[in-house]
Amino acid sequence: MNTGQDGRPIRRVLIANRGEIARRVIRTCQRLGIQTVAVYSSADAQTPHVQEADLAIEIGPPPAAESYLDTERVLAAAVDSGADAIHPGYGFLSENPEFARRTEARGLTWIGPSADTMLLVADKGQARIEMDRVGVPVSRGCVVQADPDPELIAEEVGLPLIVKACAGGGGIGMQVVTELGSIAEAVDRVRTFGERFFGNPGVLVERYLPSAKHIEVQVLGYHDGTVAILGERECSVQRRYQKVIEEAPSPRLDAGVRKMLYESAQRGAEAIGYQGAGTFEFLVSGRDVAFLEVNARIQVEHPVTELTTGIDIVEQQLHVASRGSVGRRLNVSAEVFPHALELRLYAEDPNTFFPSPGVLERFRVPNWEGVRLEAAYSEGNVVSQYYDPLLAKICVSGASREEAIQTALEVIDATEVKGLKTNLPFLRQVLMHESFVAGNYDVGIVSQMKNST
Amino acid sequence: MNVVSPVMANVWKVLVLEAQSVDAGEPLMVLESMKMEIPIEASAAGQVRLFVIEGDVVDEGAMLAIIETT
């Protein structure tokens, strides 16, 4: 282990999260000889992440606001357990600059980008202006002030357009507008929504591209200011603006466009002094590239990047946060595959996508070669309505895209889930869908599937 | 007319008052389950009798309200 002079050794990490991502972080910590502390709400007492950590601390009742989102309880658990660092996972407190500041203020290491970076990218309007300034391609659009002139917006941006809450995320607080007469009302509604739910009335209007691909680039910013690019992920299979299947690399991506995406992410990350793991999201339509947002955290779909690069992204996060004390920079620690898919197994109706909490009476996913399972629950667990519907991520790799898809279909057929509804049949439909098989699908794929049945 | 919950959920926001008159299709409340908002609308016009308050946890099929049609 390299403990440089500037290093901040990490010996015990508290994971301020639950489910599969908490287990994922525990796994890398164990490999690196770092102790782990889990936190959990009373709803999660029986879930695997609690059992797998070296130490587990109950921090409150089921509602996230009183447990996983309660910064004081999480910080108290970290201090009481003797942790020297906090890994926030994704969601919950992961992009909360105030929480990062308070973590550092208590003398603990924050495993993630700095609070200043998080503040900058949390506002989509501000991030857009900054990226535009350093030459990252953005779509036609603008931040909208109070009492906007709809005609001016329509002229500047064009129709259709999408109205977004500057502080929104996860597909919440967005509205597509197709006609001039609806612009003012949509801006008003999104502004009210943003103010009420995110405490930020900022509104951004951008040209809406109905048939674009959602492609994102994984960056790793190091403590010496350099930025590494770990390739792209294709994330166009979405329902309610949330991803369902991701893959790496993006099939049929033009080499010139790929180069432009990588250079844009690199330039953007370097310009803002990005440190740690992050994702630059883009929309790609033909040869047009438009920056969407930066996600200052590890992402749900990071495994497809790990499978195609052999790099453990959690190890890299620990390496950067510890200023080189933990792990090795860009260490290729696992086998590298030409192609990888991630299927998000959700507890939901496969047709309506309506949530389906319940008891996971039976839960078996085949443990085959080329299959990596990231499960949030184990058999017998209650899957409650308090948290997101992600049961597990089924990650499949192969020597080719065709092979990975074939393996994924076989895994789906051999997977058994009883006690609640899942989207397994839907995942199968996507993998069999003509445009998915051809690799030329875009964000319209799910609505096309729904319209043709 | 009974208004029941389509899923196990938390009652996030109640948008009407006890004994308020509503039209068919008018939003009564918003449930929240697995981070998804589920709007609940009046199935008929009438007067609302509420069975839940904000923060309640309801099972699938639980009674949320009755619309008394006159």
Coordinates of C-alpha atoms in Angstrom, one line a residue:
Chain A
M1 CA 0.0 0.0 0.0
N2 CA 1.3 3.4 -0.9
T3 CA 0.9 5.9 1.9
G4 CA 2.2 9.1 0.4
Q5 CA 2.8 12.2 2.4
D6 CA -0.4 13.8 1.4
G7 CA -2.4 10.6 1.7
R8 CA -5.5 10.4 3.9
P9 CA -5.6 6.7 4.9
I10 CA -9.0 5.1 4.9
R11 CA -9.4 2.2 7.3
R12 CA -13.1 2.1 8.0
V13 CA -15.8 3.3 5.6
L14 CA -19.4 4.0 6.6
I15 CA -21.8 3.5 3.6
A16 CA -24.6 5.9 3.8
N17 CA -26.9 3.8 1.6
R18 CA -28.8 0.6 1.3
G19 CA -29.5 -2.2 -1.1
E20 CA -27.2 -3.3 -3.9
I21 CA -24.9 -0.3 -3.9
A22 CA -24.1 -0.7 -0.2
R23 CA -23.2 -4.3 -0.9
R24 CA -21.2 -3.3 -3.9
V25 CA -19.1 -0.8 -1.9
I26 CA -18.6 -3.4 0.9
R27 CA -17.2 -5.9 -1.6
T28 CA -14.4 -3.6 -2.8
C29 CA -13.6 -2.5 0.7
Q30 CA -13.3 -6.1 1.8
R31 CA -11.0 -6.8 -1.2
L32 CA -8.8 -3.8 -0.1
G33 CA -8.8 -4.8 3.5
I34 CA -10.9 -1.8 4.6
Q35 CA -13.6 -2.3 7.3
T36 CA -17.2 -1.4 6.6
V37 CA -20.1 0.1 8.6
A38 CA -23.6 -0.3 7.3
V39 CA -26.5 1.9 8.3
Y40 CA -30.1 0.8 8.0
S41 CA -33.7 1.7 8.7
S42 CA -35.9 -0.6 10.7
A43 CA -37.4 -1.7 7.3
D44 CA -34.1 -3.1 6.2
A45 CA -32.9 -5.0 9.3
Q46 CA -33.0 -8.3 7.4
T47 CA -31.5 -7.2 4.1
P48 CA -28.1 -8.5 3.0
H49 CA -26.1 -5.2 3.2
V50 CA -26.7 -5.2 7.0
Q51 CA -25.3 -8.7 7.4
E52 CA -22.3 -8.2 5.1
A53 CA -20.8 -5.2 6.7
D54 CA -18.4 -5.5 9.7
L55 CA -20.6 -3.3 11.8
A56 CA -24.3 -2.2 11.3
I57 CA -26.1 0.7 12.9
E58 CA -29.9 1.2 12.9
I59 CA -30.5 4.9 12.1
G60 CA -34.3 5.3 12.2
P61 CA -37.7 4.3 10.9
P62 CA -38.5 3.2 7.3
P63 CA -39.3 6.7 5.8
A64 CA -36.0 7.8 4.1
A65 CA -36.4 11.3 5.5
E66 CA -36.1 9.9 9.0
S67 CA -33.3 7.5 8.3
Y68 CA -31.1 7.4 5.1
L69 CA -31.7 11.1 4.4
D70 CA -31.2 12.3 8.0
T71 CA -27.7 13.8 7.8
E72 CA -27.4 14.1 11.6
R73 CA -28.2 10.5 12.3
V74 CA -25.9 9.3 9.5
L75 CA -23.0 11.5 10.7
A76 CA -23.6 10.4 14.3
A77 CA -23.4 6.8 13.2
A78 CA -20.1 7.5 11.4
V79 CA -18.5 9.2 14.4
D80 CA -19.8 6.6 16.9
S81 CA -18.6 3.7 14.8
G82 CA -15.1 5.2 14.4
A83 CA -15.4 5.4 10.6
D84 CA -12.8 7.7 8.9
A85 CA -14.7 8.1 5.6
I86 CA -18.2 8.1 4.2
H87 CA -19.2 6.6 0.9
P88 CA -22.7 7.9 -0.1
G89 CA -23.5 5.5 -3.0
Y90 CA -26.1 6.9 -5.4
G91 CA -29.4 8.7 -4.6
F92 CA -30.1 9.7 -0.9
L93 CA -27.3 12.0 0.2
S94 CA -24.9 11.3 -2.6
E95 CA -25.2 14.7 -4.3
N96 CA -25.9 16.8 -1.2
P97 CA -23.0 19.4 -0.9
E98 CA -24.1 20.3 2.6
F99 CA -23.7 16.7 3.7
A100 CA -20.3 16.5 2.1
R101 CA -19.2 19.7 3.9
R102 CA -20.4 18.5 7.2
T103 CA -18.7 15.1 6.7
E104 CA -15.4 16.9 6.1
A105 CA -16.0 19.3 8.9
R106 CA -16.2 16.4 11.3
G107 CA -12.8 15.3 10.1
L108 CA -14.1 12.4 8.0
T109 CA -13.1 11.9 4.3
W110 CA -15.9 12.3 1.8
I111 CA -15.7 9.7 -0.9
G112 CA -17.0 11.7 -3.9
P113 CA -16.5 15.0 -5.7
S114 CA -16.0 18.2 -3.7
A115 CA -19.0 20.1 -2.3
D116 CA -18.2 22.9 -4.7
T117 CA -18.3 20.6 -7.7
M118 CA -21.6 19.1 -6.5
L119 CA -23.0 22.6 -6.1
L120 CA -22.0 23.7 -9.6
V121 CA -23.4 20.6 -11.4
A122 CA -26.5 20.3 -9.3
D123 CA -28.0 23.3 -11.1
K124 CA -28.6 22.1 -14.7
G125 CA -28.8 25.7 -15.9
Q126 CA -25.5 26.7 -14.3
A127 CA -23.8 23.5 -15.5
R128 CA -25.1 24.1 -19.0
I129 CA -23.7 27.7 -19.1
E130 CA -20.3 26.5 -17.7
M131 CA -20.1 23.6 -20.2
D132 CA -21.0 25.9 -23.1
R133 CA -18.3 28.3 -22.0
V134 CA -15.6 25.7 -22.2
G135 CA -16.7 24.4 -25.6
V136 CA -18.8 21.3 -24.7
P137 CA -21.6 21.1 -27.2
V138 CA -25.0 22.0 -25.8
S139 CA -28.4 22.0 -27.4
R140 CA -30.3 25.1 -28.4
G141 CA -31.8 26.4 -25.1
C142 CA -31.6 28.9 -22.3
V143 CA -32.3 29.5 -18.7
V144 CA -35.7 31.2 -18.4
Q145 CA -36.3 34.2 -16.2
A146 CA -39.6 35.2 -14.6
D147 CA -42.4 36.1 -17.0
P148 CA -40.8 34.7 -20.1
D149 CA -41.9 35.7 -23.6
P150 CA -43.1 32.4 -25.2
E151 CA -42.6 33.7 -28.7
L152 CA -39.0 34.6 -28.0
I153 CA -38.4 31.2 -26.4
A154 CA -40.0 29.3 -29.4
E155 CA -37.9 31.4 -31.8
E156 CA -34.6 30.9 -29.9
V157 CA -35.0 27.2 -28.9
G158 CA -37.5 25.8 -31.5
L159 CA -40.3 23.3 -31.0
P160 CA -40.7 20.8 -29.6
L161 CA -38.9 21.8 -26.5
I162 CA -38.4 20.4 -23.0
V163 CA -38.9 22.5 -19.8
K164 CA -36.7 21.3 -16.9
A165 CA -36.4 22.3 -13.3
C166 CA -32.8 23.4 -12.9
A167 CA -32.5 21.4 -9.7
G168 CA -34.5 18.4 -10.9
G169 CA -33.2 14.9 -11.3
G170 CA -34.2 11.3 -12.0
G171 CA -36.6 12.4 -14.6
I172 CA -38.7 14.5 -12.1
G173 CA -39.7 18.0 -13.0
M174 CA -39.6 17.8 -16.8
Q175 CA -42.3 18.6 -19.4
V176 CA -42.2 18.3 -23.1
V177 CA -44.0 21.2 -25.0
T178 CA -45.0 20.8 -28.7
E179 CA -46.9 24.1 -29.3
L180 CA -46.3 27.8 -28.6
G181 CA -49.5 28.2 -26.6
S182 CA -48.4 25.7 -23.9
I183 CA -45.0 27.2 -23.2
A184 CA -46.0 29.8 -20.5
E185 CA -48.1 27.3 -18.6
A186 CA -45.4 24.6 -18.7
V187 CA -42.7 27.0 -17.5
D188 CA -45.0 28.1 -14.6
R189 CA -45.7 24.6 -13.6
V190 CA -42.1 23.4 -13.7
R191 CA -41.0 26.6 -11.8
T192 CA -43.6 25.9 -9.0
F193 CA -42.6 22.3 -8.9
G194 CA -38.9 23.0 -8.7
E195 CA -39.5 25.6 -5.9
R196 CA -41.7 23.2 -3.9
F197 CA -39.7 20.0 -4.2
F198 CA -36.1 21.1 -4.8
G199 CA -36.1 24.6 -3.2
N200 CA -34.9 26.1 -6.5
P201 CA -37.3 28.0 -8.9
G202 CA -34.8 27.9 -11.8
V203 CA -36.1 26.8 -15.1
L204 CA -34.2 25.7 -18.2
V205 CA -35.7 25.3 -21.7
E206 CA -34.0 23.1 -24.3
R207 CA -34.7 21.8 -27.7
Y208 CA -36.4 18.4 -27.4
L209 CA -35.0 15.6 -29.5
P210 CA -37.6 12.9 -29.7
S211 CA -35.4 10.3 -31.4
A212 CA -32.0 10.7 -29.8
K213 CA -29.8 8.3 -28.0
H214 CA -28.9 8.8 -24.4
I215 CA -25.2 8.2 -24.1
E216 CA -23.0 8.9 -21.1
V217 CA -19.3 9.0 -20.5
Q218 CA -17.7 7.7 -17.4
V219 CA -14.9 10.0 -16.1
L220 CA -12.4 9.6 -13.2
G221 CA -10.8 12.8 -12.0
Y222 CA -7.6 12.3 -10.0
H223 CA -6.3 14.4 -7.2
D224 CA -3.4 15.6 -9.4
G225 CA -5.9 17.2 -11.8
T226 CA -5.8 14.7 -14.6
V227 CA -9.0 13.1 -15.9
A228 CA -9.3 9.6 -17.3
I229 CA -12.1 8.5 -19.6
L230 CA -13.5 5.0 -19.1
G231 CA -15.7 4.8 -22.2
E232 CA -19.4 5.3 -22.8
R233 CA -22.6 3.7 -21.7
E234 CA -25.7 3.5 -23.9
C235 CA -28.7 4.2 -21.7
S236 CA -31.6 4.8 -24.2
V237 CA -33.9 2.1 -22.8
Q238 CA -35.9 4.1 -20.3
R239 CA -39.4 4.2 -18.8
R240 CA -40.5 7.4 -17.1
Y241 CA -37.1 8.9 -17.9
Q242 CA -35.5 6.2 -15.8
K243 CA -33.1 3.6 -17.2
V244 CA -34.0 0.0 -17.6
I245 CA -31.2 -1.6 -19.7
E246 CA -27.8 -0.2 -20.3
E247 CA -24.9 -1.4 -22.3
A248 CA -21.2 -0.8 -23.1
P249 CA -20.0 0.1 -25.6
S250 CA -22.9 1.9 -27.4
P251 CA -23.7 -0.2 -30.5
R252 CA -23.3 1.4 -33.9
L253 CA -21.9 4.6 -32.5
D254 CA -20.0 6.6 -35.1
A255 CA -16.3 6.7 -34.3
G256 CA -16.2 10.5 -34.8
V257 CA -19.1 11.0 -32.5
R258 CA -17.5 8.8 -29.9
K259 CA -14.4 10.8 -30.0
M260 CA -16.3 14.0 -29.7
L261 CA -18.2 12.6 -26.6
Y262 CA -14.9 11.6 -24.9
E263 CA -13.2 14.9 -25.7
S264 CA -16.2 16.9 -24.4
A265 CA -16.4 15.0 -21.2
Q266 CA -12.6 15.3 -20.7
R267 CA -12.7 19.1 -21.4
G268 CA -15.7 19.6 -19.2
A269 CA -14.3 17.6 -16.3
E270 CA -10.9 19.3 -16.5
A271 CA -12.5 22.8 -16.7
I272 CA -14.3 22.3 -13.4
G273 CA -11.5 20.4 -11.6
Y274 CA -13.6 17.3 -11.3
Q275 CA -12.3 14.8 -8.7
G276 CA -13.6 11.3 -8.3
A277 CA -16.0 9.2 -10.4
G278 CA -18.6 11.1 -12.4
T279 CA -20.7 10.9 -15.5
F280 CA -21.3 13.3 -18.3
E281 CA -24.7 12.6 -19.9
F282 CA -25.4 13.5 -23.6
L283 CA -28.1 13.2 -26.2
V284 CA -26.9 12.0 -29.5
S285 CA -28.9 12.4 -32.7
G286 CA -27.1 11.4 -35.8
R287 CA -23.9 13.5 -35.6
D288 CA -25.4 16.0 -33.3
V289 CA -24.2 15.9 -29.6
A290 CA -25.8 17.8 -26.8
F291 CA -24.7 17.9 -23.2
L292 CA -27.4 17.1 -20.7
E293 CA -26.0 17.0 -17.2
V294 CA -23.2 15.8 -14.9
N295 CA -23.9 13.2 -12.3
A296 CA -21.4 13.7 -9.4
R297 CA -21.6 10.2 -8.0
I298 CA -21.2 6.6 -8.8
Q299 CA -24.0 5.5 -11.1
V300 CA -26.4 2.6 -10.9
E301 CA -25.1 1.3 -14.3
H302 CA -21.4 1.5 -13.5
P303 CA -20.9 -2.3 -13.8
V304 CA -21.1 -2.3 -17.6
T305 CA -18.1 0.0 -17.6
E306 CA -16.2 -2.2 -15.1
L307 CA -16.9 -5.3 -17.1
T308 CA -15.6 -3.7 -20.3
T309 CA -12.5 -2.0 -18.7
G310 CA -11.6 -4.4 -15.9
I311 CA -11.4 -1.3 -13.6
D312 CA -13.1 -1.3 -10.2
I313 CA -14.7 2.2 -10.1
V314 CA -15.2 2.0 -6.3
E315 CA -11.5 1.3 -5.8
Q316 CA -10.8 4.4 -7.9
Q317 CA -13.2 6.5 -5.8
L318 CA -11.3 5.3 -2.7
H319 CA -8.0 6.0 -4.3
V320 CA -8.9 9.6 -5.2
A321 CA -10.6 10.3 -1.8
S322 CA -7.6 8.9 0.1
R323 CA -5.2 10.9 -2.1
G324 CA -3.5 7.8 -3.3
S325 CA -3.4 5.9 0.0
V326 CA -5.8 3.2 -1.0
G327 CA -5.8 1.0 -4.1
R328 CA -4.0 1.6 -7.3
R329 CA -4.7 4.2 -10.0
L330 CA -6.6 2.7 -13.0
N331 CA -5.8 -0.7 -11.7
V332 CA -7.1 -3.4 -14.0
S333 CA -8.3 -5.9 -11.4
A334 CA -10.8 -8.0 -13.3
E335 CA -11.3 -9.7 -16.6
V336 CA -12.1 -7.4 -19.6
F337 CA -15.0 -8.3 -21.9
P338 CA -15.8 -6.8 -25.3
H339 CA -19.4 -6.2 -24.4
A340 CA -21.6 -5.9 -21.3
L341 CA -25.3 -5.4 -20.6
E342 CA -27.1 -4.4 -17.4
L343 CA -30.7 -5.4 -16.9
R344 CA -32.5 -3.6 -14.0
L345 CA -34.9 -6.1 -12.4
Y346 CA -37.6 -3.9 -10.9
A347 CA -40.5 -4.9 -8.6
E348 CA -43.2 -3.6 -10.9
D349 CA -45.9 -4.6 -13.3
P350 CA -44.2 -5.5 -16.6
N351 CA -47.0 -3.8 -18.6
T352 CA -48.0 -0.7 -16.6
F353 CA -44.7 -0.3 -14.8
F354 CA -46.8 0.2 -11.7
P355 CA -44.9 -0.5 -8.4
S356 CA -45.3 -3.9 -6.8
P357 CA -44.0 -4.1 -3.3
G358 CA -44.3 -7.4 -1.4
V359 CA -42.5 -10.4 0.1
L360 CA -39.7 -11.9 -2.0
E361 CA -40.9 -15.5 -1.5
R362 CA -38.5 -16.9 -4.0
F363 CA -35.6 -15.3 -5.7
R364 CA -33.1 -17.3 -7.8
V365 CA -30.8 -15.9 -10.5
P366 CA -28.4 -18.3 -12.2
N367 CA -24.8 -17.9 -11.1
W368 CA -23.3 -18.6 -14.5
E369 CA -20.0 -17.6 -15.9
G370 CA -20.4 -14.2 -17.5
V371 CA -23.2 -13.2 -15.2
R372 CA -22.7 -10.7 -12.4
L373 CA -25.6 -10.2 -10.0
E374 CA -25.9 -7.1 -7.9
A375 CA -28.9 -7.9 -5.7
A376 CA -30.5 -5.5 -3.2
Y377 CA -32.5 -8.3 -1.5
S378 CA -32.3 -12.0 -0.7
E379 CA -35.1 -14.6 -0.6
G380 CA -37.5 -14.0 2.2
N381 CA -36.9 -10.2 2.4
V382 CA -39.8 -7.8 2.4
V383 CA -39.6 -5.4 -0.5
S384 CA -41.2 -2.3 1.0
Q385 CA -42.9 0.7 -0.7
Y386 CA -40.5 3.0 1.0
Y387 CA -37.6 2.7 -1.4
D388 CA -37.1 2.4 -5.1
P389 CA -38.2 -0.8 -6.9
L390 CA -34.7 -2.0 -7.9
L391 CA -34.5 -5.7 -6.8
A392 CA -31.3 -6.5 -8.6
K393 CA -29.1 -5.6 -11.5
I394 CA -28.3 -8.6 -13.7
C395 CA -25.1 -7.8 -15.5
V396 CA -24.1 -10.0 -18.4
S397 CA -20.8 -9.9 -20.4
G398 CA -19.8 -11.6 -23.6
A399 CA -17.2 -11.8 -26.3
S400 CA -19.7 -10.0 -28.6
R401 CA -22.9 -8.1 -28.2
E402 CA -24.9 -11.0 -29.7
E403 CA -23.4 -13.4 -27.2
A404 CA -24.2 -11.0 -24.3
I405 CA -27.8 -10.7 -25.5
Q406 CA -28.1 -14.4 -25.9
T407 CA -26.8 -15.1 -22.4
A408 CA -29.1 -12.4 -21.0
L409 CA -32.1 -14.1 -22.5
E410 CA -31.1 -17.4 -21.1
V411 CA -30.6 -15.9 -17.6
I412 CA -34.0 -14.3 -17.8
D413 CA -35.6 -17.6 -18.6
A414 CA -33.8 -19.3 -15.7
T415 CA -34.5 -16.6 -13.2
E416 CA -37.3 -17.3 -10.6
V417 CA -39.0 -14.6 -8.7
K418 CA -42.2 -15.2 -6.6
G419 CA -44.2 -13.0 -4.2
L420 CA -44.3 -9.9 -6.3
K421 CA -44.5 -8.8 -9.9
T422 CA -41.3 -8.0 -11.8
N423 CA -40.4 -6.5 -15.2
L424 CA -38.7 -9.8 -16.3
P425 CA -41.1 -10.3 -19.2
F426 CA -40.5 -6.7 -20.2
L427 CA -36.7 -7.0 -20.1
R428 CA -37.1 -10.1 -22.4
Q429 CA -39.3 -8.1 -24.8
V430 CA -36.7 -5.3 -25.1
L431 CA -33.9 -7.8 -25.8
M432 CA -35.9 -9.4 -28.5
H433 CA -37.1 -6.1 -30.0
E434 CA -36.0 -5.5 -33.6
S435 CA -34.3 -2.1 -33.0
F436 CA -32.6 -3.4 -29.9
V437 CA -31.2 -6.4 -31.7
A438 CA -30.1 -4.2 -34.5
G439 CA -28.5 -1.8 -32.1
N440 CA -30.0 1.3 -33.6
Y441 CA -32.6 2.1 -31.0
D442 CA -33.1 5.4 -29.3
V443 CA -35.0 6.8 -26.3
G444 CA -38.3 6.2 -28.1
I445 CA -37.9 2.4 -28.0
V446 CA -40.2 1.8 -25.0
S447 CA -43.0 3.9 -26.3
Q448 CA -42.7 2.3 -29.7
M449 CA -43.0 -1.1 -28.0
K450 CA -46.1 0.1 -26.1
N451 CA -47.7 1.5 -29.2
S452 CA -47.3 -1.6 -31.2
T453 CA -49.0 -4.0 -28.7
Chain B
M1 CA -68.6 5.1 -4.3
N2 CA -65.5 3.5 -2.7
V3 CA -62.0 4.8 -3.5
V4 CA -59.4 2.2 -2.8
S5 CA -55.6 2.1 -3.0
P6 CA -54.3 0.3 -6.1
V7 CA -51.0 -0.5 -4.3
M8 CA -49.3 -0.6 -0.9
A9 CA -48.3 3.0 -0.5
N10 CA -47.8 6.1 1.7
V11 CA -50.4 8.8 1.6
W12 CA -48.2 11.7 0.5
K13 CA -50.6 14.6 -0.1
V14 CA -54.4 14.9 0.5
L15 CA -55.8 17.5 -1.8
V16 CA -59.4 17.8 -0.6
L17 CA -61.1 18.6 2.7
E18 CA -63.5 16.4 4.5
A19 CA -67.1 16.9 3.2
Q20 CA -65.8 18.8 0.2
S21 CA -67.8 18.5 -3.0
V22 CA -65.8 17.2 -6.0
D23 CA -66.4 16.5 -9.7
A24 CA -65.7 13.2 -11.3
G25 CA -62.0 13.0 -12.2
E26 CA -61.0 15.6 -9.7
P27 CA -57.7 14.8 -7.9
L28 CA -58.3 13.7 -4.3
M29 CA -54.8 12.7 -3.1
V30 CA -51.4 11.6 -4.2
L31 CA -50.0 8.3 -3.0
E32 CA -46.3 7.5 -3.1
S33 CA -44.9 4.0 -3.5
M34 CA -41.4 2.9 -4.5
K35 CA -40.6 6.6 -5.3
M36 CA -43.5 6.8 -7.8
E37 CA -46.3 9.3 -7.4
I38 CA -49.7 7.8 -7.8
P39 CA -52.5 10.4 -8.3
I40 CA -55.9 9.2 -7.0
E41 CA -59.0 10.8 -8.6
A42 CA -62.7 10.9 -7.7
S43 CA -64.5 8.1 -9.5
A44 CA -67.8 10.1 -9.4
A45 CA -69.1 13.5 -8.5
G46 CA -70.2 13.9 -4.9
Q47 CA -69.2 14.7 -1.3
V48 CA -65.9 13.3 0.0
R49 CA -65.5 11.3 3.2
L50 CA -61.8 10.8 3.9
F51 CA -60.4 7.6 5.6
V52 CA -56.8 8.6 5.6
I53 CA -54.5 11.5 6.5
E54 CA -51.1 12.5 5.1
G55 CA -48.4 10.1 6.3
D56 CA -50.6 7.0 6.6
V57 CA -49.4 3.7 5.2
V58 CA -52.1 1.9 3.2
D59 CA -52.2 -1.7 1.8
E60 CA -53.4 -2.6 -1.6
G61 CA -57.2 -2.4 -1.6
A62 CA -57.4 -0.2 1.5
M63 CA -60.2 2.3 1.6
L64 CA -59.0 5.8 1.0
A65 CA -62.2 7.7 0.7
I66 CA -65.9 7.4 -0.1
I67 CA -67.6 9.7 -2.6
E68 CA -71.2 10.1 -1.5
T69 CA -73.2 10.7 -4.6
T70 CA -76.5 12.4 -4.0

